[in-house]
Each structure stands twice: as structure tokens, then as C-alpha cells.
Tab-separated table of C-alpha atoms and ligand atoms in Angstrom:
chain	number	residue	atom	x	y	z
A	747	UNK	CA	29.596	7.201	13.769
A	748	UNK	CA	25.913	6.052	13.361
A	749	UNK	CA	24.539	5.089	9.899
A	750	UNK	CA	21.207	4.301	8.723
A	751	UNK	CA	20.455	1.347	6.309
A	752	UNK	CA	22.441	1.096	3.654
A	753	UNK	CA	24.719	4.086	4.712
A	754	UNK	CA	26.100	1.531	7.115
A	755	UNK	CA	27.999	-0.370	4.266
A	756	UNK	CA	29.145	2.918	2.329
A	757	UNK	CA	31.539	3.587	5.324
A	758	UNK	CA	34.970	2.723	3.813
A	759	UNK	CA	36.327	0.790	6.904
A	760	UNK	CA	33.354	-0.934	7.863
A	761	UNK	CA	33.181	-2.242	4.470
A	762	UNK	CA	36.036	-3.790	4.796
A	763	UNK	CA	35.381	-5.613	7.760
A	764	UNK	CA	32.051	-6.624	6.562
A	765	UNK	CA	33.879	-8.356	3.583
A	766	UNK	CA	36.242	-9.720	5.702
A	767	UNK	CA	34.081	-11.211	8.416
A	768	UNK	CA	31.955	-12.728	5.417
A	769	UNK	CA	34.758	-14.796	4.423
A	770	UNK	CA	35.718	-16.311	7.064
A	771	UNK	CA	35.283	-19.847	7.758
A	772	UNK	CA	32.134	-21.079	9.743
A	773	UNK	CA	30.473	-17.607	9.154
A	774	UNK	CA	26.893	-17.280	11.077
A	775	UNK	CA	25.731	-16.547	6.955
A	776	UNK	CA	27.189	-19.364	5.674
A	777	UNK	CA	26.923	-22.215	8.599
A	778	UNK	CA	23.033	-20.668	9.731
A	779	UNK	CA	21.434	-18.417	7.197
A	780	UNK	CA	22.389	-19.793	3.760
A	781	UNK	CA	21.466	-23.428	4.215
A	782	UNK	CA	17.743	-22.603	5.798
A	783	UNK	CA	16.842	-19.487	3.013
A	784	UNK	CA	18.096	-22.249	0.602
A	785	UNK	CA	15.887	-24.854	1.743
A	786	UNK	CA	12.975	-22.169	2.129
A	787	UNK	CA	13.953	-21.523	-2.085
A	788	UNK	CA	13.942	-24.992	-3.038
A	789	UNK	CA	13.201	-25.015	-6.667
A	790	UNK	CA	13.961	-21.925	-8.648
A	791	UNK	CA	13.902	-23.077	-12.505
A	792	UNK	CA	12.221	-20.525	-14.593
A	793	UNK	CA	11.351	-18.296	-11.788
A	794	UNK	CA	11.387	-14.219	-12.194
A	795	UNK	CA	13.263	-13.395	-8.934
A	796	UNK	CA	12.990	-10.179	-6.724
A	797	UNK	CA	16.044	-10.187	-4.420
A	798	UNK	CA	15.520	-6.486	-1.788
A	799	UNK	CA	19.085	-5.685	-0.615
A	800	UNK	CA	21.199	-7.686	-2.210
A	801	UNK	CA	24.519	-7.020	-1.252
A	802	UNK	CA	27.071	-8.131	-3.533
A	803	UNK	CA	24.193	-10.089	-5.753
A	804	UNK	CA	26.406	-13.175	-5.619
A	805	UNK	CA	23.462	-14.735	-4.936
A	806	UNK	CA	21.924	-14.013	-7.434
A	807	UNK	CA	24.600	-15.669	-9.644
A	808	UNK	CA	23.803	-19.153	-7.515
A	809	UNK	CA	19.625	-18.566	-8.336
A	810	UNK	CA	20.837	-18.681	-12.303
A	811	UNK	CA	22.786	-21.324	-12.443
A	812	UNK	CA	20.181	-23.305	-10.186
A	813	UNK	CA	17.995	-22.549	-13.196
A	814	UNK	CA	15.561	-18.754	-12.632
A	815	UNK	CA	15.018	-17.141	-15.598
A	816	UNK	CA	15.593	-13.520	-13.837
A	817	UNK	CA	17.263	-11.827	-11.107
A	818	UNK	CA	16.263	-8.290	-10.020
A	819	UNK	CA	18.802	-6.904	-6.974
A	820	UNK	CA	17.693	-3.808	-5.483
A	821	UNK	CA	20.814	-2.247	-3.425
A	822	UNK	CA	20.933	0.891	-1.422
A	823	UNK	CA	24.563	0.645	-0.815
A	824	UNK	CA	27.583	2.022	-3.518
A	825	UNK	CA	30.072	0.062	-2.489
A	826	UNK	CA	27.710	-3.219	-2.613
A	827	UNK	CA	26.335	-1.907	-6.076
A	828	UNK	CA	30.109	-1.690	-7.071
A	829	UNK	CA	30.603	-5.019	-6.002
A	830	UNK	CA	27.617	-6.487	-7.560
A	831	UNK	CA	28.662	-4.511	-11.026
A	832	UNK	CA	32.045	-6.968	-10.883
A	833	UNK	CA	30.172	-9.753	-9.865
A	834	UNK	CA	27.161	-9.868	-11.824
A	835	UNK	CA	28.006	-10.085	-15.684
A	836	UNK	CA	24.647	-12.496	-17.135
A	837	UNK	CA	21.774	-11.817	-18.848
A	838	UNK	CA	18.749	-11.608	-17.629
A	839	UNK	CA	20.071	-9.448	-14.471
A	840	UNK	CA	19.496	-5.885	-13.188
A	841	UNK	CA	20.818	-4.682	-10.214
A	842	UNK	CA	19.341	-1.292	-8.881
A	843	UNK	CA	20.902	0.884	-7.146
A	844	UNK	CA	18.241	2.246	-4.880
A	845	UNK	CA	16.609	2.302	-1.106
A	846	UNK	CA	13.856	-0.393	-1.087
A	847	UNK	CA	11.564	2.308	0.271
A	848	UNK	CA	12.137	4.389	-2.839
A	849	UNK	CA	11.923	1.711	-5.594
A	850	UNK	CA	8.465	1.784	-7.346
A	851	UNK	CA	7.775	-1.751	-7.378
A	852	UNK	CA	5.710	-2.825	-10.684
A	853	UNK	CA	2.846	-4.852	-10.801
A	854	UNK	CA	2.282	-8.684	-10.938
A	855	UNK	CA	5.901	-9.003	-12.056
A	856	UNK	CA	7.727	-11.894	-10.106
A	857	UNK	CA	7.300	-14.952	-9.259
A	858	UNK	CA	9.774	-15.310	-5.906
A	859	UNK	CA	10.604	-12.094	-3.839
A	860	UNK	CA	13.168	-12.761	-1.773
A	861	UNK	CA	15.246	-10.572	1.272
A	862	UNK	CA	17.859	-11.971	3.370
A	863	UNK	CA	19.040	-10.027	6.534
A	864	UNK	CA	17.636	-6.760	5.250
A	865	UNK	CA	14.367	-5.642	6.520
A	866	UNK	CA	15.622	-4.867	10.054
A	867	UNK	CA	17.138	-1.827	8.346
A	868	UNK	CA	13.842	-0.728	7.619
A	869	UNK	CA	11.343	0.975	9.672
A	870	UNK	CA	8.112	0.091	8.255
A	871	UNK	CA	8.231	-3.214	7.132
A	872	UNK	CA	4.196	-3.347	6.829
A	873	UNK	CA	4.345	-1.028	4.128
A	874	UNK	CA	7.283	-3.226	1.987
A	875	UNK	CA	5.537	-6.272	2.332
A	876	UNK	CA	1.775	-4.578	0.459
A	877	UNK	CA	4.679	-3.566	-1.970
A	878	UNK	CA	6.292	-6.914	-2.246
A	879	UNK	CA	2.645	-8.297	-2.377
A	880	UNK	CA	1.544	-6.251	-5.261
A	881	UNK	CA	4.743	-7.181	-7.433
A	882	UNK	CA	3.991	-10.821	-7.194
A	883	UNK	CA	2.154	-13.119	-9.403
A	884	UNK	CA	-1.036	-14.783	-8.212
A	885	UNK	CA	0.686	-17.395	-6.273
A	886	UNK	CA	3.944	-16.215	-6.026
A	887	UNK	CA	5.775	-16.815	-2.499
A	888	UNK	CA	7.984	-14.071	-0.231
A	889	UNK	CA	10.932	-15.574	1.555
A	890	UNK	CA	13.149	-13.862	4.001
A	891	UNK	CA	15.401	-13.838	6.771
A	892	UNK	CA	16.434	-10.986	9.570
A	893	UNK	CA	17.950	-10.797	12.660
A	894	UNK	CA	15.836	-12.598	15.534
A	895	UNK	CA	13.987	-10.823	17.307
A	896	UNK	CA	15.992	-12.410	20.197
A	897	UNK	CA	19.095	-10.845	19.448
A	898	UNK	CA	17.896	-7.296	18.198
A	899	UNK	CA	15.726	-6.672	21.639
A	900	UNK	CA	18.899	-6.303	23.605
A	901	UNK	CA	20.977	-4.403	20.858
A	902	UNK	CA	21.900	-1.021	22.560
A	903	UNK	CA	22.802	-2.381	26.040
A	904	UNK	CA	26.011	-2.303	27.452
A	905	UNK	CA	28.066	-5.462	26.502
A	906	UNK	CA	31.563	-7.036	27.392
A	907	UNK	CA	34.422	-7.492	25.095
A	908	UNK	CA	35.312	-10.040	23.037
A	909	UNK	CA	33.205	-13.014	22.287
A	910	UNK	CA	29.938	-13.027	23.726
A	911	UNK	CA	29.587	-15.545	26.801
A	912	UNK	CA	26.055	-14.620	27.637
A	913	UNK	CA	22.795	-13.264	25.712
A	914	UNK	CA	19.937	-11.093	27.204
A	915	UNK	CA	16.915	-11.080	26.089
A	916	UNK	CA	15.577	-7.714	27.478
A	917	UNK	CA	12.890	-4.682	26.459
A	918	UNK	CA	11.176	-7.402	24.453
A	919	UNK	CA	7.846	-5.390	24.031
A	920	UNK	CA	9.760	-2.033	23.444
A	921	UNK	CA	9.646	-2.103	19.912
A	922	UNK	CA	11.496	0.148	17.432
A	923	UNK	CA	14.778	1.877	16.631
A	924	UNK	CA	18.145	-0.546	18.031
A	925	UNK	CA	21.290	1.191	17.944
A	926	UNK	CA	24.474	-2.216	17.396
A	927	UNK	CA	27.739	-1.188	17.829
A	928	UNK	CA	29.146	-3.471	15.214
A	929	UNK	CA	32.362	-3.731	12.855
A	930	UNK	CA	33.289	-0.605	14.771
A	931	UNK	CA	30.059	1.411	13.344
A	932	UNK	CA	26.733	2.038	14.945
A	933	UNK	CA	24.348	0.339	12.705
A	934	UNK	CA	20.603	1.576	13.714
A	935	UNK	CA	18.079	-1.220	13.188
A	936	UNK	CA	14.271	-1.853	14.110
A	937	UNK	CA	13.003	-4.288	17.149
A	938	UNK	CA	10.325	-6.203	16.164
A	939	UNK	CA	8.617	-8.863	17.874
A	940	UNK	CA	8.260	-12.230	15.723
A	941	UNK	CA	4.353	-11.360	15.902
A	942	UNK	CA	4.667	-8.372	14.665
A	943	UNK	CA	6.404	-9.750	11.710
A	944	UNK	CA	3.838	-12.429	11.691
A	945	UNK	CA	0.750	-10.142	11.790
A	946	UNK	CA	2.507	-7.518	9.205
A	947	UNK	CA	2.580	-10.344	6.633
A	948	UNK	CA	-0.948	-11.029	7.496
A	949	UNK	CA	-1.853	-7.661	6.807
A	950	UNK	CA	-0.632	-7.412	3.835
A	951	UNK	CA	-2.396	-9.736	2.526
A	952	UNK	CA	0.102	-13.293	2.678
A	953	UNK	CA	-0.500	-16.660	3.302
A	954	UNK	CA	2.313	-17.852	6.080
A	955	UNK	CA	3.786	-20.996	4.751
A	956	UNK	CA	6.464	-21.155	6.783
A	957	UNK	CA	8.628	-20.144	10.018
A	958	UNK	CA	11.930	-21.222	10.984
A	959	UNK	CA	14.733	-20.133	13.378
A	960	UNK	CA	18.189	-20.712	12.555
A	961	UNK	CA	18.713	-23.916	14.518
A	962	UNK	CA	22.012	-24.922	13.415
A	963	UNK	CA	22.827	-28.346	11.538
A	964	UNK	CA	25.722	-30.000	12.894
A	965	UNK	CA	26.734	-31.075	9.332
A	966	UNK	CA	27.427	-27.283	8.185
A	967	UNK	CA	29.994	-27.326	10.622
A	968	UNK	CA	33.930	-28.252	11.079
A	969	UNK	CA	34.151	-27.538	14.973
A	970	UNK	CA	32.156	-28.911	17.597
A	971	UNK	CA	32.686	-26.080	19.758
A	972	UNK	CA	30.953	-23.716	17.121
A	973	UNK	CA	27.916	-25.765	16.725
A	974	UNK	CA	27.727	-26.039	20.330
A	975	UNK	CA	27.806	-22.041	20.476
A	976	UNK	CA	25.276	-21.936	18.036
A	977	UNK	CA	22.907	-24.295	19.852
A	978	UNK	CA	22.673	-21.561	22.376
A	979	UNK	CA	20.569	-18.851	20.730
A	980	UNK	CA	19.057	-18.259	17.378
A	981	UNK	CA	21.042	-15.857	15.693
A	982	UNK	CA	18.172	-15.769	12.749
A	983	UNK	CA	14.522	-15.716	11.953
A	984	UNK	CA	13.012	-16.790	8.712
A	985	UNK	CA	9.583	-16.588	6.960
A	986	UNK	CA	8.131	-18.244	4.072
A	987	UNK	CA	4.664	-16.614	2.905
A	988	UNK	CA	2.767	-16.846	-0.593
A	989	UNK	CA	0.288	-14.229	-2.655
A	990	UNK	CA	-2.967	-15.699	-2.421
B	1794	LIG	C1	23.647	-7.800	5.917
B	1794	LIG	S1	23.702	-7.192	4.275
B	1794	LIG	C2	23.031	-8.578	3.390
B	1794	LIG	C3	23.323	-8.567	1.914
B	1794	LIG	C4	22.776	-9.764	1.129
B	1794	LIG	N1	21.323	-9.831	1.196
B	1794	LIG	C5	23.381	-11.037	1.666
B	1794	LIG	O1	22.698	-11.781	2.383
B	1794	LIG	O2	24.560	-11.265	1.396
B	1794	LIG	C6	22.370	-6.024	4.274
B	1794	LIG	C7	22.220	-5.329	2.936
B	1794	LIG	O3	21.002	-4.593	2.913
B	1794	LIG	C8	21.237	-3.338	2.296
B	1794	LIG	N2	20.215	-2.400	2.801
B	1794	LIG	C9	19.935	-2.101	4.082
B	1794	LIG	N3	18.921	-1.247	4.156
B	1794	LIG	C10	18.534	-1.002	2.875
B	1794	LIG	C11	17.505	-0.195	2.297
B	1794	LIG	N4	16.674	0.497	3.061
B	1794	LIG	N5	17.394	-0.170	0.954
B	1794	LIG	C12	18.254	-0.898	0.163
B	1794	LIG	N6	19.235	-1.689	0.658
B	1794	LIG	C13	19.367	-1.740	2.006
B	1794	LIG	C14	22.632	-2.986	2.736
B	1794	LIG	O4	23.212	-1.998	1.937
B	1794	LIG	C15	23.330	-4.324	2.634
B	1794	LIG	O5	23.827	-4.563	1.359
């Protein structure tokens, strides 16, 4: 069954394994993702905070103990909104259950926007980031993550069982819709080239602060042989840009 976005998470079984997979140990999210977006972060005390797709906004939990002032979790998904509902239970917190192309983003309003592994769902990721843009303060910085470019070019084509032995990096310039069988779904996602990300920030009007790739930290990990499988290929992309 192929889902779009969101959908993808409100399908009762794939849920399920998407929980599951998140908890276990040396997860890619936990060992790759978490550790950069948090460096990326750094300092959140008395920040508004804009978080697009938040999942189970346990995140956002970790931002308000480290000190911002706000958390705003826009979430497509029921099941993640349900989630997020048990979760979630401080002040200073709204979760909305929405498509990020739907919400009307207000003006000026925060001072950190922040998406992680997200806006490949979406299909034109020029027109979130004018949004995003707009809803920041003068100076106010944009920091996600997504699914590298290296890994979503060859979603679609035929794979072997099992764990992967060997990546390929194919129909790099063919941007656009990726169909991943994955957790037993078909998740559709976009191709995008890291320039197009690059000049869709531009566009919109950001300063790039930063790039990184997820190049794994041998620290964040308890086997050798997993680091060693994540020196291979970068399973992430991240960005860093600022309101100017
Ligand atoms: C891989 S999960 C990541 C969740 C969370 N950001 C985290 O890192 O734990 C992707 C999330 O994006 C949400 N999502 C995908 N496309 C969306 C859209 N167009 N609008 C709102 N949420 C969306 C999904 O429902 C899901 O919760």
C-alpha cells in the first residue's frame, strides 16, 4: 500500500514498526541524526521554537527542559498527534495537528524553526522554506535534517534482502517523486539534489550557516561493527540557515 506524507505513519502496522525500530539500540536517529541537529541547536534558553513534523514531540520536551520558552509541533499524522497528546503535558506547548503545507504560518513569530527528517515528504520545499522565512524573527535561524540525497536517488530500485551490503547512487539528476518500500509500506518521498536544497534556501531568502552530513562519531556507538557500517555512506543531510 503506498502512502503519502504523513498518511505513511497513520497505517496501524507500520506504526508499530516505526515505534519499534525507534527504540532500538544504536538507531541511525539516535547514533547519527540526534547528536548533529543537537549540535546544529546549541543553545535554546528563551527561544520561541517552531518544530514542522514533529512526531511524537518528545523533542520538544528535551528543548524545555534545555531552557526555550515555547514549543510549537506541527503534525500531520493521528497516531503521532496521539502520541504527542500523552507525551507532551507543559506549558507553553501546542501541538497541531495539521499538514505543514496547510498550516498558515504567522508572522515574525519564532525565534528557531526547526524540521528533522521531514521535508522529503514534501514536494515543494521552496515554497515551506518563504513560509518558514516569514515566521521568523529578524535573525532567527532554520535548522533541519532529511534523508541524503545519496540515499533517496536510488529509492525505487530493486534491492536484496536483508541488510544492505551495497549502496547505489543512481538517477542522481532525476529529481522528484521516490517510491521506499520500507517497514513493509511504500512511503513516497521527493529526490532532491543537495543543491537544490542549497539554492531553495537561497531563494527564499536565508543565509546558509551551515552544512553537515551525518558522519558518524565513534563515541555514540557500542559496536565497532556499526560505526564501521556507518562510515560507509551518509545516511543524513543537515542544514543550518538564518533570516537575514
Ligand atoms: C521520520 S518522522 C520524524 C518525526 C520527528 N521529527 C522525529 O525526528 O522524531 C517524519 C514525521 O513527519 C510527519 N510528516 C510527514 N509529512 C508531513 C506533512 N506534509 N505535514 C505534516 N507532517 C508530516 C510524519 O507524520 C512523521 O511524524
Amino acid at each position: 500500500m503506498e502512502h503519502r506524507g504523513s498518511e505513511f505513519y497513520d497505517d496501524a502496522l507500520i506504526f508499530k514498526k516505526y515505534l519499534d525500530r525507534r527504540s532500538w539500540t544504536e538507531n541511525a536517529n539516535d547514533t547519527l541524526e540526534k547528536p548533529i541537529i543537537l549540535q546544529l541547536i546549541g543553545d535554546v534558553t528563551g527561544l520561541e521554537i517552531l518544530d514542522l513534523g514533529c512526531g511524537d514531540a518528545s523533542f520538544g520536551n528535551e528543548l524545555l527542559d534545555a531552557g526555550a520558552v515555547s514549543y510549537t509541533g506541527i503534525e500531520g499524522s493521528a497516531n503521532m498527534v496521539e502520541e504527542a497528546k500523552k507525551t507532551m503535558h507543559r506549558s507553553k506547548t501546542e501541538i497541531i495537528h495539521t499538514a505543514i503545507e496547510d498550516w498558515d504560518f504567522p508572522d515574525s513569530r519564532f525565534d528557531m524553526a526547526i524540521s528533522r527528517l521531514v521535508l522529503h515528504y514534501i514536494e515543494d520545499v521552496e515554497a515551506i522554506f518563504k513560509k518558514v522565512y516569514q515566521s521568523l524573527v529578524d535573525g532567527g535561524s532554520f535548522i533541519f535534517s532529511v534523508e541524503h540525497p545519496v540515499m533517496t536517488s536510488s529509492y525505487g530500485l530493486p534491492r536484496e534482502e536483508g541488510m544492505k551490503q551495497d549502496w547505489i547512487v543512481d538517477q542522481y539528476f532525476h529529481t522528484g517523486i521516490r517510491k521506499q518500500e520500507w517497514l513493509g509500506g511504500t512511503a513516497v518521498k521527493y529526490h532532491r539534489t543537495i543543491e537544490d536544497i542549497y539554492s531553495a534556501l537561497q531563494h527564499a531568502g536565508f543565509n546558509i550557516t551551515r552544512l553537515r552530513e551525518s558522519k558518524p562519531d565513534q563515541a555514540n556507538f557500542q559496536h565497532n561493527e556499526t560505526y564501521q557500517r556507518r562510515m560507509r555512506i551518509p545516511l543524513f543531510l543537515f542544514f543550518s540557515a538564518q533570516k537575514i
